[in-house]
């Protein structure tokens, strides 16, 4: 069994090598929008879920593979692992790339957890509610969790942490969008470096409705300075598709080269490569210690 996965193409973190310290769907929330489905083990108790020595060994083995971030995420809430601090510290000593932690923010109420997470170079917490009712409706938390304490924990973490904080807010139609102004005020009070707005674009745990692109754009009036990160249009424009495929059939290219050759942003290049790779039109290879993409020999010209 492997405890590292990827690297995956992430529009937030580029090439992200994931680290999973949990058993499948171990979390203290049971979010209605979770792409992993319902929470199997709903708990606030920290524990050891995987053998830490094996995780350290995998990090050592993969430390020279091409990726932009080593990201603690995976199949649940990473701060539930009592080994998080130890493994993050080892990663910082072993890996030359920055370390990221993706968290639902719930255990940042704990000074010990805040200290462990603060060893990372970048932290991506989430905040989907500002009232107990909305917190219950969207996140379905372990009974011991209180949204007011979580918001306070985020504020404490900001005071203690000098690295980058990118706060994600997931908006679900009819569930928490009615209190977007309250969430915006709470989010701003935690002083993140970025606020990133998302909505349901992947198959969720429950049959909930995303906000439309137009509705999300209007949310920028409530969250001034925020970024929109969902992928509504999951396709590659025909001309760009053919240009990328033609060039990758002639010569493998890195993401940076794809951006330069086709005048694309990092975000769009990652999106298009994710789609083309999923469709079997491009494949990966390591060349000169870098991850490159090349055209598949069996591709069509649809």
Tab-separated table of C-alpha atoms in Angstrom:
chain	number	residue	atom	x	y	z
A	1	UNK	CA	0.000	0.000	0.000
A	2	UNK	CA	1.325	3.458	-0.920
A	3	UNK	CA	0.944	6.529	1.254
A	4	UNK	CA	2.134	9.054	-1.323
A	5	UNK	CA	0.120	9.646	-4.480
A	6	UNK	CA	0.633	11.624	-7.654
A	7	UNK	CA	1.930	13.966	-8.557
A	8	UNK	CA	-1.557	15.202	-9.393
A	9	UNK	CA	-2.245	18.269	-11.473
A	10	UNK	CA	-3.750	20.880	-9.143
A	11	UNK	CA	-4.977	24.277	-10.278
A	12	UNK	CA	-4.100	25.613	-6.813
A	13	UNK	CA	-0.708	23.963	-6.309
A	14	UNK	CA	0.531	22.925	-9.752
A	15	UNK	CA	2.191	19.491	-9.584
A	16	UNK	CA	1.214	18.244	-6.139
A	17	UNK	CA	2.655	15.080	-4.575
A	18	UNK	CA	0.077	13.997	-2.018
A	19	UNK	CA	0.708	12.442	1.398
A	20	UNK	CA	-2.139	10.494	3.033
A	21	UNK	CA	-1.773	9.719	6.754
A	22	UNK	CA	-5.303	8.325	7.147
A	23	UNK	CA	-7.531	5.367	6.538
A	24	UNK	CA	-10.173	6.052	3.895
A	25	UNK	CA	-12.613	8.809	4.860
A	26	UNK	CA	-11.503	9.367	8.442
A	27	UNK	CA	-12.716	12.852	9.264
A	28	UNK	CA	-14.475	14.972	11.870
A	29	UNK	CA	-16.825	16.397	9.233
A	30	UNK	CA	-19.274	14.664	6.896
A	31	UNK	CA	-19.565	17.430	4.297
A	32	UNK	CA	-22.499	17.152	1.939
A	33	UNK	CA	-20.312	18.150	-1.027
A	34	UNK	CA	-17.374	15.782	-0.423
A	35	UNK	CA	-16.224	14.040	-3.606
A	36	UNK	CA	-15.065	11.049	-1.515
A	37	UNK	CA	-18.604	10.319	-0.334
A	38	UNK	CA	-19.897	9.888	3.205
A	39	UNK	CA	-17.492	9.814	6.138
A	40	UNK	CA	-16.798	6.233	7.250
A	41	UNK	CA	-15.204	7.183	10.561
A	42	UNK	CA	-16.542	10.412	12.095
A	43	UNK	CA	-14.200	11.296	14.931
A	44	UNK	CA	-12.387	14.167	16.609
A	45	UNK	CA	-9.873	11.832	18.214
A	46	UNK	CA	-6.322	12.022	16.931
A	47	UNK	CA	-4.653	8.682	16.336
A	48	UNK	CA	-2.204	6.657	14.286
A	49	UNK	CA	-3.864	5.393	11.123
A	50	UNK	CA	-0.874	4.310	9.009
A	51	UNK	CA	2.690	3.207	9.848
A	52	UNK	CA	4.722	6.444	10.064
A	53	UNK	CA	8.033	4.773	9.209
A	54	UNK	CA	6.616	3.592	5.892
A	55	UNK	CA	5.430	7.129	5.087
A	56	UNK	CA	8.875	8.529	5.913
A	57	UNK	CA	10.435	5.883	3.672
A	58	UNK	CA	8.196	6.813	0.748
A	59	UNK	CA	8.990	10.499	1.174
A	60	UNK	CA	12.685	9.654	1.121
A	61	UNK	CA	12.267	7.501	-1.992
A	62	UNK	CA	10.229	10.093	-3.909
A	63	UNK	CA	12.014	13.245	-2.761
A	64	UNK	CA	13.754	13.740	-6.113
A	65	UNK	CA	10.702	13.123	-8.292
A	66	UNK	CA	9.349	16.211	-10.101
A	67	UNK	CA	6.628	18.059	-8.189
A	68	UNK	CA	5.941	21.609	-7.028
A	69	UNK	CA	4.525	20.872	-3.559
A	70	UNK	CA	4.491	17.958	-1.131
A	71	UNK	CA	0.893	18.185	0.049
A	72	UNK	CA	-0.650	16.638	3.147
A	73	UNK	CA	-4.229	15.876	2.152
A	74	UNK	CA	-5.708	12.567	1.013
A	75	UNK	CA	-8.722	10.644	2.246
A	76	UNK	CA	-9.812	12.676	5.271
A	77	UNK	CA	-8.649	15.393	7.683
A	78	UNK	CA	-4.834	15.206	7.984
A	79	UNK	CA	-4.652	16.937	11.378
A	80	UNK	CA	-6.387	13.888	12.898
A	81	UNK	CA	-3.093	12.023	12.469
A	82	UNK	CA	-0.970	12.184	15.593
A	83	UNK	CA	2.058	11.733	13.307
A	84	UNK	CA	1.421	14.880	11.250
A	85	UNK	CA	3.984	17.042	13.049
A	86	UNK	CA	6.693	14.393	12.872
A	87	UNK	CA	6.124	13.679	9.191
A	88	UNK	CA	5.920	17.363	8.204
A	89	UNK	CA	9.180	18.035	10.067
A	90	UNK	CA	10.857	15.112	8.275
A	91	UNK	CA	9.545	16.331	4.922
A	92	UNK	CA	10.940	19.807	5.540
A	93	UNK	CA	14.377	18.302	6.193
A	94	UNK	CA	14.256	15.816	3.303
A	95	UNK	CA	12.407	17.467	0.407
A	96	UNK	CA	13.676	20.557	-1.399
A	97	UNK	CA	10.200	21.646	-2.516
A	98	UNK	CA	7.680	23.496	-0.297
A	99	UNK	CA	5.351	21.574	1.996
A	100	UNK	CA	1.598	22.288	2.015
A	101	UNK	CA	-1.156	21.197	4.403
A	102	UNK	CA	-4.806	21.139	3.324
A	103	UNK	CA	-7.094	21.190	6.368
A	104	UNK	CA	-10.754	21.722	7.239
A	105	UNK	CA	-9.574	24.077	10.040
A	106	UNK	CA	-11.444	22.254	12.816
A	107	UNK	CA	-8.432	21.248	14.931
A	108	UNK	CA	-6.692	24.611	14.641
A	109	UNK	CA	-8.464	25.259	17.941
A	110	UNK	CA	-5.607	23.227	19.488
A	111	UNK	CA	-2.292	25.025	20.177
A	112	UNK	CA	-0.430	21.727	19.612
A	113	UNK	CA	-2.038	21.184	16.204
A	114	UNK	CA	-1.411	24.789	15.203
A	115	UNK	CA	2.274	24.322	16.013
A	116	UNK	CA	2.480	21.154	13.884
A	117	UNK	CA	0.705	22.746	10.918
A	118	UNK	CA	2.793	25.922	11.205
A	119	UNK	CA	5.881	23.951	10.162
A	120	UNK	CA	4.469	23.866	6.601
A	121	UNK	CA	5.352	26.469	3.971
A	122	UNK	CA	1.730	27.009	2.944
A	123	UNK	CA	-1.557	26.106	4.628
A	124	UNK	CA	-4.862	25.763	2.788
A	125	UNK	CA	-7.666	25.764	5.377
A	126	UNK	CA	-11.394	25.895	4.657
A	127	UNK	CA	-14.356	27.771	6.133
A	128	UNK	CA	-17.839	27.031	4.781
A	129	UNK	CA	-20.068	28.558	7.462
A	130	UNK	CA	-20.293	31.332	10.029
A	131	UNK	CA	-23.372	30.213	11.971
A	132	UNK	CA	-24.074	26.951	13.841
A	133	UNK	CA	-27.085	26.207	11.623
A	134	UNK	CA	-25.155	26.502	8.357
A	135	UNK	CA	-22.195	24.620	9.844
A	136	UNK	CA	-24.500	21.728	10.688
A	137	UNK	CA	-26.210	21.848	7.291
A	138	UNK	CA	-23.125	21.852	5.063
A	139	UNK	CA	-20.383	20.199	7.144
A	140	UNK	CA	-22.378	17.808	9.409
A	141	UNK	CA	-19.668	17.962	12.088
A	142	UNK	CA	-18.714	15.731	14.972
A	143	UNK	CA	-20.925	16.884	17.878
A	144	UNK	CA	-17.985	18.373	19.774
A	145	UNK	CA	-17.154	20.979	17.129
A	146	UNK	CA	-18.357	24.592	17.307
A	147	UNK	CA	-17.992	27.006	14.402
A	148	UNK	CA	-17.248	29.980	16.675
A	149	UNK	CA	-14.264	28.144	18.148
A	150	UNK	CA	-13.019	27.134	14.689
A	151	UNK	CA	-13.092	30.742	13.476
A	152	UNK	CA	-11.192	31.768	16.601
A	153	UNK	CA	-8.678	28.992	15.952
A	154	UNK	CA	-8.075	30.372	12.456
A	155	UNK	CA	-7.449	33.812	13.962
A	156	UNK	CA	-4.996	32.362	16.484
A	157	UNK	CA	-3.226	30.471	13.723
A	158	UNK	CA	-2.808	33.650	11.683
A	159	UNK	CA	-1.188	35.368	14.665
A	160	UNK	CA	1.248	32.486	15.133
A	161	UNK	CA	2.025	31.656	11.487
A	162	UNK	CA	4.040	33.806	9.099
A	163	UNK	CA	3.598	31.620	6.003
A	164	UNK	CA	0.970	31.754	3.271
A	165	UNK	CA	-2.665	30.973	4.148
A	166	UNK	CA	-5.094	30.337	1.282
A	167	UNK	CA	-8.596	30.048	2.737
A	168	UNK	CA	-11.129	28.089	0.668
A	169	UNK	CA	-14.881	28.716	0.950
A	170	UNK	CA	-17.193	26.102	-0.602
A	171	UNK	CA	-20.572	27.550	-1.567
A	172	UNK	CA	-23.578	25.262	-2.095
A	173	UNK	CA	-26.888	26.560	-3.438
A	174	UNK	CA	-29.628	26.726	-0.822
A	175	UNK	CA	-27.308	25.510	1.942
A	176	UNK	CA	-24.859	28.260	2.853
A	177	UNK	CA	-25.076	30.840	0.069
A	178	UNK	CA	-27.751	32.757	2.010
A	179	UNK	CA	-25.163	33.685	4.649
A	180	UNK	CA	-22.345	34.527	2.255
A	181	UNK	CA	-22.014	37.976	3.833
A	182	UNK	CA	-21.499	36.428	7.283
A	183	UNK	CA	-18.941	33.962	5.908
A	184	UNK	CA	-17.153	36.800	4.094
A	185	UNK	CA	-16.836	38.802	7.310
A	186	UNK	CA	-15.622	35.750	9.222
A	187	UNK	CA	-13.151	34.847	6.488
A	188	UNK	CA	-11.766	38.375	6.317
A	189	UNK	CA	-11.374	38.437	10.109
A	190	UNK	CA	-8.949	35.494	9.903
A	191	UNK	CA	-6.640	37.574	7.661
A	192	UNK	CA	-5.687	34.964	5.037
A	193	UNK	CA	-3.361	35.846	2.172
A	194	UNK	CA	-5.985	34.613	-0.296
A	195	UNK	CA	-9.677	33.761	-0.162
A	196	UNK	CA	-10.604	31.199	-2.821
A	197	UNK	CA	-14.286	30.608	-3.612
A	198	UNK	CA	-15.388	27.196	-4.821
A	199	UNK	CA	-18.648	25.392	-5.564
A	200	UNK	CA	-19.705	21.824	-6.306
A	201	UNK	CA	-18.184	20.701	-9.620
A	202	UNK	CA	-17.273	17.085	-8.782
A	203	UNK	CA	-19.742	14.348	-7.859
A	204	UNK	CA	-20.738	15.148	-4.252
A	205	UNK	CA	-21.690	12.949	-1.296
A	206	UNK	CA	-25.289	14.225	-1.487
A	207	UNK	CA	-27.405	15.470	-4.424
A	208	UNK	CA	-26.712	19.172	-3.883
A	209	UNK	CA	-26.690	21.993	-6.405
A	210	UNK	CA	-23.696	24.174	-7.284
A	211	UNK	CA	-23.864	27.892	-7.800
A	212	UNK	CA	-23.759	28.891	-11.451
A	213	UNK	CA	-20.806	30.771	-12.858
A	214	UNK	CA	-22.910	33.941	-12.885
A	215	UNK	CA	-23.873	33.462	-9.228
A	216	UNK	CA	-20.245	32.885	-8.280
A	217	UNK	CA	-19.148	36.014	-10.104
A	218	UNK	CA	-21.718	37.947	-8.063
A	219	UNK	CA	-20.169	36.483	-4.918
A	220	UNK	CA	-17.056	38.519	-5.684
A	221	UNK	CA	-19.055	41.596	-4.672
A	222	UNK	CA	-19.516	40.026	-1.220
A	223	UNK	CA	-15.950	38.660	-1.061
A	224	UNK	CA	-13.926	41.556	-2.550
A	225	UNK	CA	-10.476	40.480	-3.684
A	226	UNK	CA	-11.345	36.768	-3.619
A	227	UNK	CA	-10.513	34.299	-6.410
A	228	UNK	CA	-12.851	31.883	-8.184
A	229	UNK	CA	-11.356	28.389	-8.528
A	230	UNK	CA	-14.069	26.024	-9.890
A	231	UNK	CA	-13.929	24.426	-13.349
A	232	UNK	CA	-17.375	24.921	-14.871
A	233	UNK	CA	-16.274	24.365	-18.458
A	234	UNK	CA	-14.464	21.001	-18.360
A	235	UNK	CA	-13.257	20.928	-21.949
A	236	UNK	CA	-10.332	21.974	-24.100
A	237	UNK	CA	-11.145	24.441	-26.904
A	238	UNK	CA	-10.736	22.632	-30.232
A	239	UNK	CA	-7.938	24.812	-31.625
A	240	UNK	CA	-5.918	24.721	-28.394
A	241	UNK	CA	-6.467	20.964	-28.116
A	242	UNK	CA	-5.042	20.301	-31.548
A	243	UNK	CA	-2.142	22.708	-31.102
A	244	UNK	CA	-1.131	21.064	-27.816
A	245	UNK	CA	-1.483	17.557	-29.217
A	246	UNK	CA	0.460	18.399	-32.384
A	247	UNK	CA	3.346	19.907	-30.415
A	248	UNK	CA	3.430	17.066	-27.854
A	249	UNK	CA	3.537	14.474	-30.629
A	250	UNK	CA	6.599	16.211	-32.045
A	251	UNK	CA	8.389	16.736	-28.729
A	252	UNK	CA	7.627	16.159	-25.018
A	253	UNK	CA	7.121	19.362	-23.034
A	254	UNK	CA	6.917	20.439	-19.400
A	255	UNK	CA	3.967	22.453	-18.128
A	256	UNK	CA	6.114	25.594	-18.282
A	257	UNK	CA	6.950	24.911	-21.938
A	258	UNK	CA	3.286	24.236	-22.762
A	259	UNK	CA	2.380	27.598	-21.222
A	260	UNK	CA	5.039	29.407	-23.243
A	261	UNK	CA	4.395	27.629	-26.541
A	262	UNK	CA	0.643	28.126	-26.470
A	263	UNK	CA	0.385	31.413	-24.550
A	264	UNK	CA	-1.539	29.819	-21.660
A	265	UNK	CA	-1.762	30.655	-17.975
A	266	UNK	CA	-0.449	28.053	-15.514
A	267	UNK	CA	-4.019	27.346	-14.433
A	268	UNK	CA	-5.302	26.715	-17.959
A	269	UNK	CA	-2.294	24.574	-18.908
A	270	UNK	CA	-2.891	22.375	-15.849
A	271	UNK	CA	-6.601	22.123	-16.620
A	272	UNK	CA	-6.063	21.170	-20.265
A	273	UNK	CA	-3.368	18.614	-19.433
A	274	UNK	CA	-5.630	17.047	-16.791
A	275	UNK	CA	-8.385	16.634	-19.387
A	276	UNK	CA	-6.126	15.351	-22.154
A	277	UNK	CA	-4.408	12.922	-19.795
A	278	UNK	CA	-7.763	11.668	-18.480
A	279	UNK	CA	-8.913	11.109	-22.073
A	280	UNK	CA	-5.784	9.116	-22.902
A	281	UNK	CA	-4.555	11.645	-25.455
A	282	UNK	CA	-1.315	12.479	-23.629
A	283	UNK	CA	0.966	10.533	-21.300
A	284	UNK	CA	3.684	11.375	-18.790
A	285	UNK	CA	7.400	10.720	-18.827
A	286	UNK	CA	10.392	11.863	-16.804
A	287	UNK	CA	13.028	13.606	-18.906
A	288	UNK	CA	16.080	15.272	-17.402
A	289	UNK	CA	14.553	15.018	-13.943
A	290	UNK	CA	11.445	16.915	-15.057
A	291	UNK	CA	7.876	15.748	-15.626
A	292	UNK	CA	7.021	16.032	-19.308
A	293	UNK	CA	3.888	15.289	-21.301
A	294	UNK	CA	3.871	13.679	-24.708
A	295	UNK	CA	1.156	12.870	-27.223
A	296	UNK	CA	-0.295	9.387	-27.176
A	297	UNK	CA	0.340	7.377	-30.328
A	298	UNK	CA	-3.288	6.222	-30.387
A	299	UNK	CA	-4.868	9.657	-30.154
A	300	UNK	CA	-7.700	10.742	-32.402
A	301	UNK	CA	-8.382	14.114	-33.913
A	302	UNK	CA	-12.035	14.517	-32.727
